[in-house]
Amino acid sequence: MMISRGLFGWSPPHIQPLTPVSEVSEPPESPSPYMDTNVEGVPIEDDSGGIEDMEENEPPPAAVPFSQLFACADRLDWVLMAVGSVAAAAHGMALVVYLHFFGKVLQLLRTVEPELTREELFDEFTKHALYIVYIASGVFAAGWIEVSCWILTGERQTAVIRSKYVQVLLNQDMSFFDTYGNNGDIVSQVLSDVLLIQSALSEKVGNYIHNMATFFGGLVIGLINCWQIALLTLATGPFIVAAGGISNIFLHRLAENIQDAYAEAASIAEQAISYIRTLYAFTNETLAKYSYATSLQATLRYGILISLVQGLGLGFTYGLAICSCALQLWVGRFLVTREKANGGEIITALFAVILSGLGLNQAATNFYSFEQGRIAAYRLFEMISRSTSTINQDGNTLSLVQGNIEFRNVYFSYLSRPEIPILSGFYLTVPARKTVALVGRNGSGKSSIIPLMERFYDPTLGEVLLDGENIKNLKLEWLRSQIGLVTQEPALLSLSIRDNVAYGRPTATLDQIEEAAKKAHAHAFISSLDKGYETQVGRAGLALTEEQKIKLSVARAVLSDPSILLLDEVTGGLDFEAERAVQEALDILMLGRSTIIIARRLSLIRNADFIAVMEEGQLVEMGTHDELLTLDGLYAELLKCEEAAKLPKRMPRRTNKETSTFQIEKDSSASHNFQESSSPKLIKSPSLQRVQAVHAFRQQDANFNSHESSRGQSPPSEQMFENGMPLDAPEKALSMKRQDSLELKLPELPKIEVHSLHHQTSNASDPESPISPLLTSDPKNERSHSKTFSRTLYQFDEIPLRQRDSKDLQDQKPPSFWRLTELSFAEWFYALLGSIGAAVFGSFNPLLAYILALIVEAYYRSSHHHLRLDVDRWCLIIACMGVVTVVANFLQHFYFGIMGEKMTERVRRMMFSAMLRNEVGWFDEEENSADTLSVRLANDATFVRAAFSNRLSIFIQDTAAVIVALLIGMLLQWRLAAVALATLPILTVSAIAQKLWLAGFSRGIQEMHRKASLVLEDAVRNIYTVVAFCAGNKVMELYRLQLVKIFKQSFLHGMAIGFAFGFSQFLLFACNALLLWFAAVSVKKHNLSLQTALKEYMVFSFATFALVEPFGLAPYILKRRKSLISVFEIIDRVPKIDPDDHTGLKPPNVYGSLELKNVDFCYPTRPDVMVLSNFSLKINGGQTVAVVGVSGSGKSTIIALIERFYDPVAGQVLLDGRDLNMFNLRWLRNHLGLVQQEPIIFSTTIRENIIYARHNATEAEMKEAARIANAHHFISSLPNGYDTHIGMRGVDLTPGQKQRIAIARVVLKNAPILLLDEASSAIESESSRVVQEALDTLIMGNKTTILIAHRAAMMRHVDNIVVLNGGRIVEQGTHDSLLAMNGLYVRLMQPHFPKGFRQHRLV
């Protein structure tokens, strides 16, 4: 029954009884929160357990047996666990033993007859108060020992698991990292898995033993005191459990339903945000908001149902518990009259059994953690038992290395992608002490030479020879020590500069290190640093420039004094000065060493002894620079391409990092897919068509993203370089690769089916008519143009700045309580009803205690007649209270639930509307990616509810309890009430300490583990460097050092937490003893009678917890403050380009003349890179202008500025002579028709995709638009015609068909200005012709058209052609006049371009 929850100021762990079940986003932790055997089912709150455990129909994940969790325990651990278990059992028993003495105190009521003098009575009281103090001291010791022992043993055992795992990880073959990605995910997986194991084998085991001790102890004490009452209590238990259990089954079902219901809303939101450019271009914000709001209605309905079930479930559970209590007390009357038991024994037995039930319920909550721990242990132990590297570590060494390298008939493909040949029959000889440069198109296989030489992989066929000896026969460590590796993305670990340089040779002295640094031209800059060679670098330390990193990398190679040097396009990312300095250092290093250079910029390798040209995994040409030019073969063609693509350097400094390309190409399975993808063969490879291997692609996705993150962002397509990378051939090669990787991300991933709630007719006349399915497309299936402008994933160097900004936002004050109240004003009536329920229920706590005290007093009456009358009367009143409890609980939970749900729904709508007000630049920011915003919509709104309606409910309930308790106290005797009030602050501190303890021992140490895992993440990210320099042991040693540090820290941490927890428990009992002692003093001084003293003692013992509970909630509220801040930060943000500004002009006619006047522009996310500088362009009304240029010259940026996705930094964009800022934004976008490079097709019917442009279009208009776009024929040939579902749930369209639907959409919109980002180059040739015709038809109309074109075919129809380079116009004129100029235009349109460059620039 509910009193037990605060029995005498103690609260069993994990219980927050009268709290509504936590939000749906945080379901109960235990399998059945109501599993309590005898008493109320108490919803157990736990933030960590998500809804995951509810997904049924999946086979249970593999797990180890429970005993296996302790596989890494040594003798000391077993001792610690034994001592911890004993202490936990003692701690669990304490409360039950206290109950026993509580019963003894009540028996003093017998002594009303003057058998005892007041002095003797006082001594008796004092004796019992002392017993309680002894129990308090015992609890202090037991709590301290319990927590300390379990923390220590948990930390010790997991340290062993961690180091075993790391040892195995660092000894894996490279193919392992290709398969699982080398982006640090493996490491973070360990971190989270180990924490699950640690939680299971430390705090949860202690908690379980503690609660089981309470369970058995309660039963024993109950049976000893009064077995009849104990058995009766046990007998009524099942009914109470049933009430909780039934409601719980419903709650779980509803929780699943509400998840599904919200999933639909979430997918609408995610698609709207993912395709924000399309949404804005067609001004469909209202439609998106309507669809989102409509789909939230289902969530609201389920949420209210949950509140209903919860109110009834808790009401009946508490009601039955109180009624059962009345029954026990009534039966107690018979036992007393027949002298089978006395009042104290009855009360003790009743509450001891109730407590034991609570103990069992609490013990059950740990099973979920045990299960999670066992599953995590299975994953880790499986990895630990993996065989390590299969490569033989023994072998021969050569006494003298000449440096003759030979690749003889080598065939090779990566294990993770065996069907893609990388080298096929490759021959190459590198004479001793000569330099050979490898060149070739992207994907020709040149980058695989380095890993084969380093023996990261072995060839499938053929052999690699060093001085005539097959390298397989050489000792691996020795071989790698003979090779110096310098890559384009030098791997710096989070160590000092000295350790980084000496990475491969830990024995090197400082003099040797300095000497190496001098040769690498690095000594000067290192000496200029404050700490010189001891400066920390890497992610945790000083950020160095690319040039400095490369110099350190060169110094590292110099120090290892190799015979063979492998250089991977080292100077690709440097400006001219830095490149020269690094080149000098490399020239010194290359003297007298056999060197292989992987080159992507041909200008850098003219002086190489030999140049080997590769194509499709074979050597096709070899010779010196001049010989190859004379040959006029592939090398000459590559050189011409590079000349054509030359861009002026526009960047003062390079912020974009690029990983060494061999690393990019080899790092992860994902990368192999794209790695050779410019070879036409691969594009057709069946493995890349849409496949069912969903998991493979999920894996790839992960690898691809995280891979990018290590490298820097790459806005696809045009923006990729507009955002500032100076594009020379090497970068171009990279860009192709990245884009191909995106091509491969396409295969469709399974997504939650979204059934639109309202399938309204598509041709409703209202332009805002809700066609919600339009928004339910599949973000994985069609790539979004919105990504075009945004950076994909950040690089580590840039994070700190961005994070600092967001930290400033975090410093904002959380919204005031008043602001939250305003949000829920509409539901004031629900709040009123809920408050009445909460107040009634709260006041029952002390009232029940008072009536109980009256019954106990009646038990000790001498007159049996009075005893019967009094007990019958009071038991009847208690039973009535039980009935009222049902109603009160229903009112409280149901009405506060409705209020909370409505508030959540309102906040979500406000957040979503606010998001759709923001300019496109806001969505480009890292923290505003579609995924992040979807998560914030899902979770943060529920925290607003938690912070307001849940908090209010508990506050009212507990305030009522406090007021009633104090009133009773004051009426009985004010002095004792004052003492009880004085102990309140102490109890508050104790409650908060206990809550923090329950939040988990290990929170503080987790942060240290994250730091330690940086060492590992560094190693895994840079696994090639670690392996190439044989530094695995060094990493292991560093990690072990970190673990030792953590262990020392956790020892102190454990002691401190143990002390705090023990002390908080001590205070609870000590305050109770104080109260008892003061009651005795008052009786002795005749200030109050014995009966009154005991009544007050009981009331305050019971009410204590209610007084303390609100303070215990403090940590939960504090933890949620950030979410509250983030909600209002989104809602209150003022957009830089405001779509709701109604003061803008809406002229009746548009002539369509456009002008960009002296425009400067850079993307908000890359303010240091000017994309357009002092750019001017004029287009007359009705004119068609084509814009051509190299990637990154700023073509798509022009369209983005005209659509006002961004505003220029300086200068103006004019329409009909007026600045765009003067027009109403939505009016402006309604007059612009945009066809994007990547057509965005929503997962709904073709009809709704086309009328997305104009919802009130008629059937005839829609079909006419489709005819003009050359789409009608293929649509009619589909079985369901225009009602065919496409995308996620339906037919898969080819890129050409998608493009035609997108064109039909723009035809239907019939805007006077057309902006076409031509994508025909990505489309297969047959479709390309049809799309071409559609575009031609579109352009023929008398509209102003800006066409971003990639092919000469389009150029003959246009009035003017503008050629861009580096953000400026370099040539302008008609097709023929530009041909006559024979400048950049001619080179861009050269026929050989499609092969090397053009077809790959289109993601």
Coordinates of N, CA, C and O in Angstrom, one line a residue, residues 361-405:
N361 N 10.0 -6.7 -5.9 CA 9.7 -5.9 -7.1 C 11.0 -5.2 -7.5 O 11.4 -5.1 -8.7
Q362 N 11.7 -4.6 -6.5 CA 12.9 -3.9 -6.9 C 14.0 -4.8 -7.4 O 14.7 -4.5 -8.3
A363 N 14.1 -6.0 -6.8 CA 15.1 -7.0 -7.3 C 14.8 -7.3 -8.8 O 15.8 -7.4 -9.6
A364 N 13.5 -7.4 -9.1 CA 13.2 -7.7 -10.5 C 13.7 -6.7 -11.5 O 14.0 -7.0 -12.7
T365 N 13.8 -5.4 -11.1 CA 14.2 -4.4 -12.0 C 15.6 -4.6 -12.5 O 16.0 -4.0 -13.5
N366 N 16.4 -5.4 -11.8 CA 17.8 -5.5 -12.2 C 18.0 -6.5 -13.4 O 19.0 -6.6 -14.0
F367 N 16.9 -7.3 -13.6 CA 17.1 -8.4 -14.6 C 17.3 -7.8 -16.0 O 18.1 -8.3 -16.8
Y368 N 16.7 -6.6 -16.3 CA 16.9 -6.0 -17.6 C 18.4 -5.7 -17.8 O 19.0 -5.9 -18.8
S369 N 19.0 -5.1 -16.7 CA 20.5 -4.8 -16.8 C 21.3 -6.0 -17.0 O 22.3 -6.0 -17.7
F370 N 20.9 -7.1 -16.2 CA 21.7 -8.3 -16.4 C 21.6 -8.8 -17.8 O 22.6 -9.3 -18.4
E371 N 20.4 -8.8 -18.4 CA 20.2 -9.2 -19.8 C 21.1 -8.4 -20.7 O 21.8 -9.0 -21.6
Q372 N 21.1 -7.1 -20.6 CA 21.9 -6.2 -21.4 C 23.3 -6.5 -21.3 O 24.1 -6.6 -22.3
G373 N 23.8 -6.7 -20.0 CA 25.2 -7.0 -19.8 C 25.6 -8.3 -20.4 O 26.7 -8.4 -21.0
R374 N 24.7 -9.3 -20.4 CA 25.1 -10.7 -20.9 C 25.2 -10.6 -22.5 O 26.0 -11.2 -23.1
I375 N 24.3 -9.8 -23.1 CA 24.3 -9.6 -24.5 C 25.6 -8.9 -24.9 O 26.3 -9.3 -25.8
A376 N 25.9 -7.8 -24.2 CA 27.1 -7.0 -24.5 C 28.4 -7.9 -24.3 O 29.3 -7.9 -25.1
A377 N 28.4 -8.7 -23.2 CA 29.5 -9.6 -23.0 C 29.7 -10.6 -24.1 O 30.8 -10.9 -24.5
Y378 N 28.6 -11.1 -24.7 CA 28.7 -12.0 -25.8 C 29.4 -11.3 -27.0 O 30.3 -11.9 -27.6
R379 N 29.0 -10.1 -27.2 CA 29.6 -9.4 -28.4 C 31.1 -9.2 -28.2 O 31.9 -9.4 -29.0
L380 N 31.4 -8.8 -26.9 CA 32.9 -8.5 -26.7 C 33.7 -9.8 -26.6 O 34.8 -9.9 -27.2
F381 N 33.2 -10.8 -25.9 CA 33.9 -12.0 -25.8 C 34.1 -12.7 -27.1 O 35.1 -13.4 -27.4
E382 N 33.1 -12.6 -28.0 CA 33.2 -13.1 -29.3 C 34.4 -12.5 -30.1 O 35.2 -13.2 -30.7
M383 N 34.5 -11.2 -29.9 CA 35.6 -10.5 -30.6 C 36.9 -10.9 -29.9 O 37.9 -11.1 -30.7
I384 N 36.9 -11.0 -28.6 CA 38.2 -11.4 -27.9 C 38.7 -12.7 -28.3 O 39.9 -13.0 -28.4
S385 N 37.7 -13.6 -28.6 CA 38.1 -15.0 -29.0 C 38.4 -15.1 -30.5 O 38.8 -16.2 -30.9
R386 N 38.3 -14.0 -31.2 CA 38.6 -14.0 -32.6 C 40.1 -14.4 -32.8 O 40.9 -14.0 -32.0
S387 N 40.4 -15.1 -33.9 CA 41.8 -15.3 -34.1 C 42.4 -14.0 -34.5 O 41.8 -13.2 -35.2
T388 N 43.7 -13.8 -34.1 CA 44.3 -12.5 -34.5 C 44.9 -12.7 -35.9 O 44.6 -13.7 -36.6
S389 N 45.7 -11.7 -36.3 CA 46.3 -11.7 -37.6 C 46.8 -13.0 -38.1 O 47.5 -13.7 -37.4
T390 N 46.4 -13.3 -39.3 CA 46.8 -14.6 -39.9 C 48.2 -14.6 -40.5 O 48.8 -15.6 -40.9
I391 N 48.7 -13.4 -40.6 CA 50.0 -13.2 -41.2 C 51.1 -13.8 -40.3 O 51.2 -13.5 -39.1
N392 N 52.0 -14.5 -40.9 CA 53.1 -15.2 -40.2 C 54.1 -14.1 -39.7 O 54.6 -13.3 -40.5
Q393 N 54.3 -14.1 -38.4 CA 55.2 -13.0 -37.9 C 56.7 -13.4 -38.0 O 57.6 -12.6 -37.8
D394 N 57.0 -14.7 -38.3 CA 58.4 -15.2 -38.5 C 58.8 -15.0 -39.9 O 58.0 -14.7 -40.8
G395 N 60.0 -15.2 -40.2 CA 60.5 -15.1 -41.6 C 61.9 -14.7 -41.6 O 62.6 -14.5 -40.6
N396 N 62.4 -14.5 -42.9 CA 63.9 -14.2 -43.0 C 64.0 -12.7 -43.0 O 63.1 -11.9 -43.1
T397 N 65.3 -12.3 -42.8 CA 65.6 -10.8 -43.0 C 66.7 -10.8 -44.0 O 67.5 -11.7 -44.1
L398 N 66.9 -9.7 -44.7 CA 68.0 -9.6 -45.7 C 69.1 -8.8 -45.0 O 68.9 -7.9 -44.3
S399 N 70.3 -9.3 -45.2 CA 71.5 -8.6 -44.5 C 71.7 -7.2 -45.1 O 72.0 -6.3 -44.4
L400 N 71.4 -7.1 -46.4 CA 71.6 -5.8 -47.0 C 70.5 -5.5 -47.9 O 70.1 -6.4 -48.8
V401 N 69.8 -4.4 -47.8 CA 68.7 -4.1 -48.7 C 69.2 -3.2 -49.9 O 69.6 -2.1 -49.6
Q402 N 69.1 -3.7 -51.1 CA 69.5 -2.9 -52.2 C 68.3 -1.9 -52.6 O 68.5 -0.8 -52.9
G403 N 67.1 -2.5 -52.6 CA 65.9 -1.7 -52.9 C 65.3 -2.0 -54.2 O 64.6 -1.1 -54.8
N404 N 65.6 -3.2 -54.8 CA 64.9 -3.5 -56.1 C 63.6 -4.1 -55.8 O 63.4 -5.1 -55.1
I405 N 62.5 -3.4 -56.3 CA 61.2 -3.9 -56.0 C 60.6 -4.3 -57.3 O 60.7 -3.7 -58.4

